[in-house]
Amino acid sequence: MRGKMKALFLAFSLFALTLTACSAGSGNDSGKVTLTWWDTMTTDGSVTAINNIISEYEKAHPNVKIKRTYVSSSDIKNKLLLGSIGNQGPDIVWIDSADHQTFAAAGILADITAEVKAWGQADQYYDGPWSSTVYDGKNYGVPVGSNNLALFYNKELFDEAGIKPPTNWDELKEDAKLLTKKNVYGFAVSAVKTEEGTFQFLPFLLQAGSDVPNFDSQGTLDAVNLYDYMAKNNYMSREVITQKQSDTATQFAAGKVAMMVNGTWQIPFLQKEGKVNWGVVPLPKGKTGATVLGGENWAISAASKHKDAAFDVIRFANEPDRLKKLLQTNGRLPSRKDLLQDPFWQKDPQMKVFADAMEVAKARAYGPDYAGISEAIQTMLQQVLTGQASPEQAVQTAAGKIKPLAP
């Protein structure tokens, strides 16, 4: 197992540090326990739901005061790292599931294995999201909610072309060809040089029969060749290397893209802003079907002086009725099996596609060196889509970087 000092060093090497210090929860003169809570939610609905949870908990526990702080997604990693230096940090924090193992390995998060076992709810969660909270056999968090990727398609353009949504890669390539015309690209992904680009590529990697631990394989090359094929034939814009997932959704909503890979969080946006008639289907299969998980997890800072109280808040917030209200506001799926059967996710035709995929969706639980793995994948895609390297060359280079980092 890599030592905590190495993991912490790696974390610092991957994130630029900010100058804002952190403070752990503490008691106060009135005898109340004050807990600090960090999350990254900004929408009115999500903030209201979070504030309601906090208010309900404080009402039921008069001796506890919870101070919620919004921290941007780009800052929260840096602030957690800075807090760890002075043994300070939030009592309760939301972490992107892809980062969870990195912070656990660095000793920044509290081991809550015993608390989770006493809680007795772990078996209610899908293996995918739960695996992201576990490192070296110990539990360092609880999933908040999940999302995954599927294929959004423009129903009007499909009807005009007389075709149905693709179910496999061959059909995907043929449909992209038929749908590409003046001012409209048949297909789009985000291949931006950030985690978003890796997130969108991983389903194709898995569908091709490959994965991060065996990256140097024919399956990886097949997945990269799929991207290369779409770009070379102009069925997909080469500008995808600079387009975030939100940019892709904006183009799709305006009718400039016929098919896009995207996630549950885009549904509220498309319902409000979309100018096209759209639908959602599972990602087309390669050798197999696959999708990848996103989402956030609850965690407790290792610096927390009130670990028991912090976990009690997490347990309170994860009661199904309370959690449902929160997840409905931000386009997330329940990580809990029992809650995912609720009609809210089962009767909505778009949401059901993502809900059904939770059974097989894979978390980005690739160990504490995942950020380095992700960067190698991002660079590989940029090289291929800009023509700097052939798919074969780019895969070989990326595989060399990934091999010593992979679990």
mmCIF file of C-alpha atoms in Angstrom:
data_model
loop_
_atom_site.group_PDB
_atom_site.id
_atom_site.type_symbol
_atom_site.label_atom_id
_atom_site.label_comp_id
_atom_site.label_asym_id
_atom_site.label_seq_id
_atom_site.Cartn_x
_atom_site.Cartn_y
_atom_site.Cartn_z
ATOM 1 C CA MET A 1 0.000 0.000 0.000
ATOM 2 C CA ARG A 2 1.334 3.439 -0.818
ATOM 3 C CA GLY A 3 2.149 5.499 2.225
ATOM 4 C CA LYS A 4 0.061 8.445 3.267
ATOM 5 C CA MET A 5 2.938 10.850 2.705
ATOM 6 C CA LYS A 6 3.301 9.747 -0.914
ATOM 7 C CA ALA A 7 -0.431 10.024 -1.507
ATOM 8 C CA LEU A 8 -0.496 13.479 0.024
ATOM 9 C CA PHE A 9 2.467 14.538 -2.110
ATOM 10 C CA LEU A 10 0.700 13.285 -5.225
ATOM 11 C CA ALA A 11 -2.441 15.155 -4.293
ATOM 12 C CA PHE A 12 -0.480 18.375 -3.891
ATOM 13 C CA SER A 13 1.241 17.858 -7.224
ATOM 14 C CA LEU A 14 -2.110 17.545 -8.979
ATOM 15 C CA PHE A 15 -3.981 20.520 -7.563
ATOM 16 C CA ALA A 16 -2.900 24.149 -7.395
ATOM 17 C CA LEU A 17 -3.061 25.419 -3.844
ATOM 18 C CA THR A 18 -5.237 28.319 -2.789
ATOM 19 C CA LEU A 19 -4.560 30.666 0.101
ATOM 20 C CA THR A 20 -7.822 30.146 1.959
ATOM 21 C CA ALA A 21 -7.456 28.295 5.245
ATOM 22 C CA CYS A 22 -10.073 25.934 6.678
ATOM 23 C CA SER A 23 -11.544 25.439 10.106
ATOM 24 C CA ALA A 24 -12.877 22.273 11.678
ATOM 25 C CA GLY A 25 -16.066 22.156 13.692
ATOM 26 C CA SER A 26 -15.836 22.977 17.349
ATOM 27 C CA GLY A 27 -17.794 23.522 20.468
ATOM 28 C CA ASN A 28 -18.713 26.979 21.703
ATOM 29 C CA ASP A 29 -19.441 28.815 24.932
ATOM 30 C CA SER A 30 -23.120 27.863 24.902
ATOM 31 C CA GLY A 31 -22.253 24.167 25.015
ATOM 32 C CA LYS A 32 -23.511 23.534 21.500
ATOM 33 C CA VAL A 33 -21.548 21.428 19.065
ATOM 34 C CA THR A 34 -20.833 23.359 15.866
ATOM 35 C CA LEU A 35 -20.300 21.308 12.724
ATOM 36 C CA THR A 36 -18.972 22.696 9.466
ATOM 37 C CA TRP A 37 -20.491 21.432 6.219
ATOM 38 C CA TRP A 38 -19.052 21.965 2.718
ATOM 39 C CA ASP A 39 -20.787 21.191 -0.564
ATOM 40 C CA THR A 40 -20.661 22.361 -4.172
ATOM 41 C CA MET A 41 -24.362 22.793 -4.913
ATOM 42 C CA THR A 42 -25.557 26.082 -6.457
ATOM 43 C CA THR A 43 -29.061 25.588 -7.865
ATOM 44 C CA ASP A 44 -31.922 27.078 -5.878
ATOM 45 C CA GLY A 45 -33.633 23.710 -5.488
ATOM 46 C CA SER A 46 -30.527 21.935 -4.218
ATOM 47 C CA VAL A 47 -29.592 24.704 -1.805
ATOM 48 C CA THR A 48 -33.140 24.786 -0.439
ATOM 49 C CA ALA A 49 -33.150 21.002 0.035
ATOM 50 C CA ILE A 50 -29.783 21.092 1.822
ATOM 51 C CA ASN A 51 -30.873 23.945 4.073
ATOM 52 C CA ASN A 52 -34.046 22.042 4.906
ATOM 53 C CA ILE A 53 -32.030 18.981 5.963
ATOM 54 C CA ILE A 54 -29.830 21.153 8.150
ATOM 55 C CA SER A 55 -32.807 22.940 9.672
ATOM 56 C CA GLU A 56 -34.617 19.674 10.403
ATOM 57 C CA TYR A 57 -31.545 18.189 12.029
ATOM 58 C CA GLU A 58 -30.927 21.256 14.188
ATOM 59 C CA LYS A 59 -34.561 21.248 15.285
ATOM 60 C CA ALA A 60 -34.326 17.575 16.292
ATOM 61 C CA HIS A 61 -30.915 18.117 17.939
ATOM 62 C CA PRO A 62 -30.929 21.513 19.716
ATOM 63 C CA ASN A 63 -27.361 21.000 20.926
ATOM 64 C CA VAL A 64 -25.982 20.941 17.352
ATOM 65 C CA LYS A 65 -25.370 23.895 15.047
ATOM 66 C CA ILE A 66 -24.430 23.217 11.411
ATOM 67 C CA LYS A 67 -22.635 25.891 9.419
ATOM 68 C CA ARG A 68 -22.995 25.223 5.699
ATOM 69 C CA THR A 69 -20.486 26.716 3.253
ATOM 70 C CA TYR A 70 -20.646 26.603 -0.523
ATOM 71 C CA VAL A 71 -17.254 25.785 -2.038
ATOM 72 C CA SER A 72 -16.819 25.696 -5.805
ATOM 73 C CA SER A 73 -15.889 22.393 -7.421
ATOM 74 C CA SER A 74 -12.597 23.879 -8.562
ATOM 75 C CA ASP A 75 -11.670 25.032 -5.037
ATOM 76 C CA ILE A 76 -12.870 22.238 -2.788
ATOM 77 C CA LYS A 77 -9.903 19.948 -3.490
ATOM 78 C CA ASN A 78 -7.387 22.679 -2.766
ATOM 79 C CA LYS A 79 -9.114 23.727 0.438
ATOM 80 C CA LEU A 80 -9.233 20.162 1.703
ATOM 81 C CA LEU A 81 -5.514 19.831 1.051
ATOM 82 C CA LEU A 82 -4.725 23.083 2.831
ATOM 83 C CA GLY A 83 -6.914 22.109 5.749
ATOM 84 C CA SER A 84 -5.045 18.862 6.155
ATOM 85 C CA ILE A 85 -1.758 20.725 6.715
ATOM 86 C CA GLY A 86 -2.974 22.306 9.934
ATOM 87 C CA ASN A 87 -5.136 19.354 10.921
ATOM 88 C CA GLN A 88 -8.180 21.426 10.089
ATOM 89 C CA GLY A 89 -11.036 20.860 7.716
ATOM 90 C CA PRO A 90 -14.814 20.553 7.517
ATOM 91 C CA ASP A 91 -16.652 18.037 9.625
ATOM 92 C CA ILE A 92 -18.888 17.087 6.702
ATOM 93 C CA VAL A 93 -17.885 17.430 3.061
ATOM 94 C CA TRP A 94 -19.163 16.390 -0.348
ATOM 95 C CA ILE A 95 -16.433 14.910 -2.557
ATOM 96 C CA ASP A 96 -16.557 13.982 -6.208
ATOM 97 C CA SER A 97 -16.625 10.188 -6.248
ATOM 98 C CA ALA A 98 -13.596 10.070 -8.565
ATOM 99 C CA ASP A 99 -11.453 11.890 -5.974
ATOM 100 C CA HIS A 100 -12.531 9.943 -2.913
ATOM 101 C CA GLN A 101 -9.812 7.292 -2.851
ATOM 102 C CA THR A 102 -7.076 9.882 -3.408
ATOM 103 C CA PHE A 103 -8.073 11.823 -0.311
ATOM 104 C CA ALA A 104 -8.612 8.660 1.705
ATOM 105 C CA ALA A 105 -5.102 7.439 0.865
ATOM 106 C CA ALA A 106 -3.646 10.827 1.823
ATOM 107 C CA GLY A 107 -5.138 10.590 5.310
ATOM 108 C CA ILE A 108 -7.405 13.596 4.780
ATOM 109 C CA LEU A 109 -10.637 11.668 5.432
ATOM 110 C CA ALA A 110 -11.804 9.895 8.558
ATOM 111 C CA ASP A 111 -12.103 6.119 8.594
ATOM 112 C CA ILE A 112 -15.798 5.479 9.295
ATOM 113 C CA THR A 113 -15.774 1.705 8.834
ATOM 114 C CA ALA A 114 -17.082 1.047 12.340
ATOM 115 C CA GLU A 115 -19.818 3.680 12.041
ATOM 116 C CA VAL A 116 -20.996 2.317 8.715
ATOM 117 C CA LYS A 117 -21.089 -1.229 10.060
ATOM 118 C CA ALA A 118 -23.160 -0.148 13.064
ATOM 119 C CA TRP A 119 -25.485 1.779 10.743
ATOM 120 C CA GLY A 120 -26.206 -1.405 8.801
ATOM 121 C CA GLN A 121 -27.289 0.239 5.544
ATOM 122 C CA ALA A 122 -24.329 -0.519 3.271
ATOM 123 C CA ASP A 123 -26.144 -3.361 1.509
ATOM 124 C CA GLN A 124 -28.809 -0.894 0.335
ATOM 125 C CA TYR A 125 -26.303 0.735 -2.027
ATOM 126 C CA TYR A 126 -25.218 -0.311 -5.505
ATOM 127 C CA ASP A 127 -21.729 -1.768 -5.722
ATOM 128 C CA GLY A 128 -20.551 0.874 -8.200
ATOM 129 C CA PRO A 129 -21.035 4.022 -6.109
ATOM 130 C CA TRP A 130 -20.213 2.232 -2.868
ATOM 131 C CA SER A 131 -16.845 1.061 -4.230
ATOM 132 C CA SER A 132 -15.735 4.677 -4.635
ATOM 133 C CA THR A 133 -16.002 5.213 -0.863
ATOM 134 C CA VAL A 134 -13.734 2.269 -0.011
ATOM 135 C CA TYR A 135 -9.951 2.288 0.043
ATOM 136 C CA ASP A 136 -7.627 -0.460 1.261
ATOM 137 C CA GLY A 137 -10.576 -2.358 2.694
ATOM 138 C CA LYS A 138 -11.818 0.526 4.829
ATOM 139 C CA ASN A 139 -14.793 2.820 4.367
ATOM 140 C CA TYR A 140 -14.273 6.564 4.113
ATOM 141 C CA GLY A 141 -17.699 7.807 3.082
ATOM 142 C CA VAL A 142 -21.261 7.244 1.952
ATOM 143 C CA PRO A 143 -22.632 8.029 -1.538
ATOM 144 C CA VAL A 144 -24.853 11.105 -1.810
ATOM 145 C CA GLY A 145 -26.187 10.492 -5.299
ATOM 146 C CA SER A 146 -25.002 9.257 -8.672
ATOM 147 C CA ASN A 147 -25.201 10.019 -12.344
ATOM 148 C CA ASN A 148 -24.068 8.148 -15.417
ATOM 149 C CA LEU A 149 -23.841 8.594 -19.155
ATOM 150 C CA ALA A 150 -26.268 7.702 -21.922
ATOM 151 C CA LEU A 151 -27.011 8.744 -25.503
ATOM 152 C CA PHE A 152 -29.263 11.757 -26.103
ATOM 153 C CA TYR A 153 -30.741 11.945 -29.597
ATOM 154 C CA ASN A 154 -32.750 14.442 -31.648
ATOM 155 C CA LYS A 155 -36.016 12.690 -32.481
ATOM 156 C CA GLU A 156 -36.911 15.025 -35.353
ATOM 157 C CA LEU A 157 -33.604 14.454 -37.158
ATOM 158 C CA PHE A 158 -33.906 10.701 -36.683
ATOM 159 C CA ASP A 159 -37.434 10.725 -38.077
ATOM 160 C CA GLU A 160 -36.328 12.775 -41.081
ATOM 161 C CA ALA A 161 -33.558 10.256 -41.780
ATOM 162 C CA GLY A 162 -35.919 7.314 -41.261
ATOM 163 C CA ILE A 163 -33.666 5.652 -38.699
ATOM 164 C CA LYS A 164 -33.825 4.517 -35.103
ATOM 165 C CA PRO A 165 -31.358 5.221 -32.275
ATOM 166 C CA PRO A 166 -28.232 3.048 -32.495
ATOM 167 C CA THR A 167 -27.796 0.007 -30.288
ATOM 168 C CA ASN A 168 -24.185 -0.844 -31.208
ATOM 169 C CA TRP A 169 -21.060 0.838 -32.557
ATOM 170 C CA ASP A 170 -21.698 -0.109 -36.184
ATOM 171 C CA GLU A 171 -25.144 1.470 -36.040
ATOM 172 C CA LEU A 172 -23.688 4.487 -34.227
ATOM 173 C CA LYS A 173 -21.205 5.099 -37.030
ATOM 174 C CA GLU A 174 -23.835 4.635 -39.733
ATOM 175 C CA ASP A 175 -26.342 6.899 -37.984
ATOM 176 C CA ALA A 176 -23.701 9.595 -37.436
ATOM 177 C CA LYS A 177 -22.975 9.503 -41.174
ATOM 178 C CA LEU A 178 -26.639 9.798 -42.156
ATOM 179 C CA LEU A 179 -27.351 12.581 -39.665
ATOM 180 C CA THR A 180 -24.369 14.782 -40.483
ATOM 181 C CA LYS A 181 -25.316 17.631 -42.788
ATOM 182 C CA LYS A 182 -24.737 21.344 -43.149
ATOM 183 C CA ASN A 183 -24.526 22.976 -39.705
ATOM 184 C CA VAL A 184 -25.324 19.676 -37.948
ATOM 185 C CA TYR A 185 -22.853 17.107 -36.633
ATOM 186 C CA GLY A 186 -24.128 13.569 -36.284
ATOM 187 C CA PHE A 187 -22.343 12.857 -33.011
ATOM 188 C CA ALA A 188 -20.627 14.633 -30.127
ATOM 189 C CA VAL A 189 -18.712 13.814 -26.965
ATOM 190 C CA SER A 190 -16.681 16.019 -24.673
ATOM 191 C CA ALA A 191 -12.978 15.329 -25.165
ATOM 192 C CA VAL A 192 -11.792 18.399 -23.270
ATOM 193 C CA LYS A 193 -8.496 18.098 -21.398
ATOM 194 C CA THR A 194 -10.108 17.750 -17.989
ATOM 195 C CA GLU A 195 -11.729 14.936 -16.045
ATOM 196 C CA GLU A 196 -14.849 15.452 -18.183
ATOM 197 C CA GLY A 197 -12.957 14.140 -21.194
ATOM 198 C CA THR A 198 -11.834 11.020 -19.336
ATOM 199 C CA PHE A 199 -15.303 10.493 -17.882
ATOM 200 C CA GLN A 200 -16.836 10.458 -21.359
ATOM 201 C CA PHE A 201 -14.192 8.158 -22.823
ATOM 202 C CA LEU A 202 -14.262 5.473 -20.135
ATOM 203 C CA PRO A 203 -17.617 3.934 -21.203
ATOM 204 C CA PHE A 204 -16.210 3.277 -24.676
ATOM 205 C CA LEU A 205 -13.067 1.792 -23.145
ATOM 206 C CA LEU A 206 -15.178 -0.593 -21.082
ATOM 207 C CA GLN A 207 -17.498 -1.417 -23.977
ATOM 208 C CA ALA A 208 -14.475 -2.425 -26.046
ATOM 209 C CA GLY A 209 -13.494 -4.982 -23.414
ATOM 210 C CA SER A 210 -10.640 -2.979 -21.927
ATOM 211 C CA ASP A 211 -10.161 -1.091 -18.650
ATOM 212 C CA VAL A 212 -7.559 0.983 -16.864
ATOM 213 C CA PRO A 213 -5.626 -2.006 -15.376
ATOM 214 C CA ASN A 214 -5.207 -3.527 -18.860
ATOM 215 C CA PHE A 215 -5.025 -0.281 -20.796
ATOM 216 C CA ASP A 216 -2.403 -1.524 -23.249
ATOM 217 C CA SER A 217 -4.851 -3.694 -25.185
ATOM 218 C CA GLN A 218 -6.719 -3.957 -28.460
ATOM 219 C CA GLY A 219 -9.902 -2.770 -26.760
ATOM 220 C CA THR A 220 -8.333 0.573 -25.889
ATOM 221 C CA LEU A 221 -7.205 1.021 -29.472
ATOM 222 C CA ASP A 222 -10.694 0.150 -30.722
ATOM 223 C CA ALA A 223 -12.234 2.823 -28.497
ATOM 224 C CA VAL A 224 -9.728 5.457 -29.604
ATOM 225 C CA ASN A 225 -10.258 4.456 -33.243
ATOM 226 C CA LEU A 226 -13.993 5.085 -32.799
ATOM 227 C CA TYR A 227 -13.275 8.691 -31.793
ATOM 228 C CA ASP A 228 -10.758 9.032 -34.629
ATOM 229 C CA TYR A 229 -13.247 7.660 -37.166
ATOM 230 C CA MET A 230 -15.922 10.149 -36.146
ATOM 231 C CA ALA A 231 -13.542 13.108 -36.334
ATOM 232 C CA LYS A 232 -11.772 12.133 -39.566
ATOM 233 C CA ASN A 233 -15.069 11.761 -41.368
ATOM 234 C CA ASN A 234 -16.364 15.035 -39.937
ATOM 235 C CA TYR A 235 -19.272 13.272 -38.258
ATOM 236 C CA MET A 236 -17.970 14.772 -35.015
ATOM 237 C CA SER A 237 -16.370 18.212 -34.731
ATOM 238 C CA ARG A 238 -12.706 18.296 -33.773
ATOM 239 C CA GLU A 239 -13.710 21.171 -31.514
ATOM 240 C CA VAL A 240 -14.839 18.571 -28.989
ATOM 241 C CA ILE A 241 -11.314 18.859 -27.557
ATOM 242 C CA THR A 242 -12.309 22.253 -26.102
ATOM 243 C CA GLN A 243 -15.968 21.582 -25.367
ATOM 244 C CA LYS A 244 -17.187 20.792 -21.879
ATOM 245 C CA GLN A 245 -20.212 18.593 -21.351
ATOM 246 C CA SER A 246 -22.324 21.714 -20.835
ATOM 247 C CA ASP A 247 -21.105 23.102 -24.186
ATOM 248 C CA THR A 248 -22.140 19.888 -25.925
ATOM 249 C CA ALA A 249 -25.571 20.080 -24.288
ATOM 250 C CA THR A 250 -26.000 23.672 -25.452
ATOM 251 C CA GLN A 251 -25.230 22.691 -29.049
ATOM 252 C CA PHE A 252 -27.573 19.718 -28.837
ATOM 253 C CA ALA A 253 -30.339 21.896 -27.388
ATOM 254 C CA ALA A 254 -29.945 24.264 -30.339
ATOM 255 C CA GLY A 255 -30.226 21.454 -32.908
ATOM 256 C CA LYS A 256 -26.589 21.600 -34.010
ATOM 257 C CA VAL A 257 -25.774 18.049 -32.848
ATOM 258 C CA ALA A 258 -27.943 15.002 -33.599
ATOM 259 C CA MET A 259 -26.527 12.660 -30.901
ATOM 260 C CA MET A 260 -24.497 13.377 -27.804
ATOM 261 C CA VAL A 261 -23.070 11.486 -24.865
ATOM 262 C CA ASN A 262 -24.139 13.195 -21.664
ATOM 263 C CA GLY A 263 -25.573 12.697 -18.206
ATOM 264 C CA THR A 264 -28.624 12.984 -16.006
ATOM 265 C CA TRP A 265 -27.802 16.505 -14.864
ATOM 266 C CA GLN A 266 -28.513 17.819 -18.380
ATOM 267 C CA ILE A 267 -32.166 16.757 -18.253
ATOM 268 C CA PRO A 268 -33.415 19.810 -16.292
ATOM 269 C CA PHE A 269 -31.450 22.061 -18.665
ATOM 270 C CA LEU A 270 -32.881 20.427 -21.801
ATOM 271 C CA GLN A 271 -36.406 20.481 -20.411
ATOM 272 C CA LYS A 272 -36.098 24.201 -19.831
ATOM 273 C CA GLU A 273 -33.857 25.386 -22.670
ATOM 274 C CA GLY A 274 -34.031 22.702 -25.372
ATOM 275 C CA LYS A 275 -35.474 23.791 -28.721
ATOM 276 C CA VAL A 276 -35.629 20.228 -30.069
ATOM 277 C CA ASN A 277 -37.659 17.099 -29.416
ATOM 278 C CA TRP A 278 -35.214 14.740 -27.755
ATOM 279 C CA GLY A 279 -34.963 11.324 -26.188
ATOM 280 C CA VAL A 280 -32.470 9.159 -24.291
ATOM 281 C CA VAL A 281 -31.300 5.592 -24.925
ATOM 282 C CA PRO A 282 -28.483 3.484 -23.429
ATOM 283 C CA LEU A 283 -25.036 4.003 -24.879
ATOM 284 C CA PRO A 284 -24.552 1.798 -27.958
ATOM 285 C CA LYS A 285 -22.707 -1.426 -27.201
ATOM 286 C CA GLY A 286 -19.261 -2.406 -28.372
ATOM 287 C CA LYS A 287 -18.311 -5.909 -27.312
ATOM 288 C CA THR A 288 -20.519 -5.286 -24.308
ATOM 289 C CA GLY A 289 -22.685 -2.583 -22.776
ATOM 290 C CA ALA A 290 -21.203 -0.228 -20.187
ATOM 291 C CA THR A 291 -21.461 3.185 -18.624
ATOM 292 C CA VAL A 292 -19.520 5.077 -15.978
ATOM 293 C CA LEU A 293 -20.576 6.661 -12.709
ATOM 294 C CA GLY A 294 -20.316 10.237 -11.614
ATOM 295 C CA GLY A 295 -21.723 11.838 -8.501
ATOM 296 C CA GLU A 296 -20.745 12.886 -5.024
ATOM 297 C CA ASN A 297 -20.071 11.186 -1.698
ATOM 298 C CA TRP A 298 -20.391 12.286 1.901
ATOM 299 C CA ALA A 299 -17.171 12.200 3.907
ATOM 300 C CA ILE A 300 -15.860 13.373 7.261
ATOM 301 C CA SER A 301 -12.566 15.185 7.607
ATOM 302 C CA ALA A 302 -9.920 13.327 9.579
ATOM 303 C CA ALA A 303 -9.495 16.606 11.470
ATOM 304 C CA SER A 304 -13.088 16.588 12.723
ATOM 305 C CA LYS A 305 -13.396 16.795 16.487
ATOM 306 C CA HIS A 306 -16.999 15.610 16.285
ATOM 307 C CA LYS A 307 -16.864 12.506 14.139
ATOM 308 C CA ASP A 308 -19.850 10.827 15.827
ATOM 309 C CA ALA A 309 -22.080 13.887 15.449
ATOM 310 C CA ALA A 310 -20.972 14.360 11.837
ATOM 311 C CA PHE A 311 -21.824 10.774 10.951
ATOM 312 C CA ASP A 312 -25.187 11.141 12.668
ATOM 313 C CA VAL A 313 -25.952 14.063 10.332
ATOM 314 C CA ILE A 314 -24.959 11.939 7.315
ATOM 315 C CA ARG A 315 -27.161 9.105 8.540
ATOM 316 C CA PHE A 316 -30.046 11.555 9.054
ATOM 317 C CA ALA A 317 -29.642 13.067 5.570
ATOM 318 C CA ASN A 318 -29.602 9.608 3.973
ATOM 319 C CA GLU A 319 -33.001 8.565 5.256
ATOM 320 C CA PRO A 320 -34.843 7.711 2.003
ATOM 321 C CA ASP A 321 -37.607 10.335 2.092
ATOM 322 C CA ARG A 322 -35.178 13.107 2.964
ATOM 323 C CA LEU A 323 -32.575 11.988 0.421
ATOM 324 C CA LYS A 324 -35.210 11.714 -2.310
ATOM 325 C CA LYS A 325 -36.136 15.383 -1.963
ATOM 326 C CA LEU A 326 -32.490 16.355 -2.273
ATOM 327 C CA LEU A 327 -31.706 14.210 -5.327
ATOM 328 C CA GLN A 328 -34.799 15.320 -7.206
ATOM 329 C CA THR A 329 -33.456 18.864 -7.266
ATOM 330 C CA ASN A 330 -30.140 18.268 -9.005
ATOM 331 C CA GLY A 331 -30.571 15.618 -11.679
ATOM 332 C CA ARG A 332 -28.960 12.889 -9.590
ATOM 333 C CA LEU A 333 -29.876 9.232 -9.253
ATOM 334 C CA PRO A 334 -30.134 7.486 -5.909
ATOM 335 C CA SER A 335 -27.178 5.280 -5.092
ATOM 336 C CA ARG A 336 -29.579 3.342 -2.863
ATOM 337 C CA LYS A 337 -31.317 0.386 -4.521
ATOM 338 C CA ASP A 338 -34.543 0.813 -2.575
ATOM 339 C CA LEU A 339 -34.896 4.504 -3.420
ATOM 340 C CA LEU A 340 -34.131 4.040 -7.114
ATOM 341 C CA GLN A 341 -37.345 2.029 -7.456
ATOM 342 C CA ASP A 342 -39.368 5.152 -6.666
ATOM 343 C CA PRO A 343 -41.754 6.187 -9.485
ATOM 344 C CA PHE A 344 -39.919 9.502 -9.829
ATOM 345 C CA TRP A 345 -37.032 7.657 -11.492
ATOM 346 C CA GLN A 346 -38.902 4.645 -12.890
ATOM 347 C CA LYS A 347 -41.810 6.350 -14.657
ATOM 348 C CA ASP A 348 -39.879 9.160 -16.309
ATOM 349 C CA PRO A 349 -38.761 7.669 -19.674
ATOM 350 C CA GLN A 350 -35.499 9.624 -19.757
ATOM 351 C CA MET A 351 -34.525 9.063 -16.134
ATOM 352 C CA LYS A 352 -35.379 5.369 -16.328
ATOM 353 C CA VAL A 353 -32.632 4.808 -18.907
ATOM 354 C CA PHE A 354 -30.051 6.088 -16.429
ATOM 355 C CA ALA A 355 -31.729 4.350 -13.487
ATOM 356 C CA ASP A 356 -31.618 0.952 -15.184
ATOM 357 C CA ALA A 357 -27.924 1.431 -15.942
ATOM 358 C CA MET A 358 -27.066 1.699 -12.248
ATOM 359 C CA GLU A 359 -26.944 -2.097 -12.039
ATOM 360 C CA VAL A 360 -23.833 -2.191 -14.226
ATOM 361 C CA ALA A 361 -22.422 1.350 -14.018
ATOM 362 C CA LYS A 362 -18.748 1.348 -12.982
ATOM 363 C CA ALA A 363 -17.206 3.864 -10.609
ATOM 364 C CA ARG A 364 -13.899 5.554 -11.333
ATOM 365 C CA ALA A 365 -12.423 3.752 -8.339
ATOM 366 C CA TYR A 366 -8.915 3.357 -9.696
ATOM 367 C CA GLY A 367 -6.904 4.113 -6.576
ATOM 368 C CA PRO A 368 -5.075 7.168 -5.223
ATOM 369 C CA ASP A 369 -3.193 7.834 -8.474
ATOM 370 C CA TYR A 370 -6.329 8.243 -10.562
ATOM 371 C CA ALA A 371 -5.654 11.893 -11.399
ATOM 372 C CA GLY A 372 -2.435 10.892 -13.164
ATOM 373 C CA ILE A 373 -4.262 8.110 -15.011
ATOM 374 C CA SER A 374 -6.941 10.544 -16.097
ATOM 375 C CA GLU A 375 -4.396 13.069 -17.328
ATOM 376 C CA ALA A 376 -2.730 10.428 -19.505
ATOM 377 C CA ILE A 377 -6.101 9.564 -21.077
ATOM 378 C CA GLN A 378 -6.908 13.211 -21.699
ATOM 379 C CA THR A 379 -3.567 13.788 -23.402
ATOM 380 C CA MET A 380 -4.050 10.675 -25.523
ATOM 381 C CA LEU A 381 -7.403 11.905 -26.840
ATOM 382 C CA GLN A 382 -6.047 15.388 -27.534
ATOM 383 C CA GLN A 383 -3.134 13.957 -29.507
ATOM 384 C CA VAL A 384 -5.377 11.789 -31.658
ATOM 385 C CA LEU A 385 -8.083 14.373 -32.326
ATOM 386 C CA THR A 386 -5.553 17.075 -33.221
ATOM 387 C CA GLY A 387 -3.564 14.735 -35.447
ATOM 388 C CA GLN A 388 -0.414 14.994 -33.325
ATOM 389 C CA ALA A 389 -0.203 11.208 -33.030
ATOM 390 C CA SER A 390 -1.798 8.144 -34.542
ATOM 391 C CA PRO A 391 -4.185 6.151 -32.364
ATOM 392 C CA GLU A 392 -1.534 3.432 -32.048
ATOM 393 C CA GLN A 393 1.168 5.865 -30.954
ATOM 394 C CA ALA A 394 -1.098 7.729 -28.547
ATOM 395 C CA VAL A 395 -2.378 4.558 -26.888
ATOM 396 C CA GLN A 396 1.150 3.188 -26.467
ATOM 397 C CA THR A 397 2.350 6.416 -24.858
ATOM 398 C CA ALA A 398 -0.653 6.621 -22.532
ATOM 399 C CA ALA A 399 -0.334 2.962 -21.542
ATOM 400 C CA GLY A 400 3.276 3.540 -20.533
ATOM 401 C CA LYS A 401 2.224 6.354 -18.205
ATOM 402 C CA ILE A 402 -0.760 4.492 -16.788
ATOM 403 C CA LYS A 403 0.881 1.133 -16.063
ATOM 404 C CA PRO A 404 2.777 2.223 -12.890
ATOM 405 C CA LEU A 405 -0.266 4.152 -11.627
ATOM 406 C CA ALA A 406 -3.018 1.598 -12.206
ATOM 407 C CA PRO A 407 -4.338 -0.538 -9.326
#
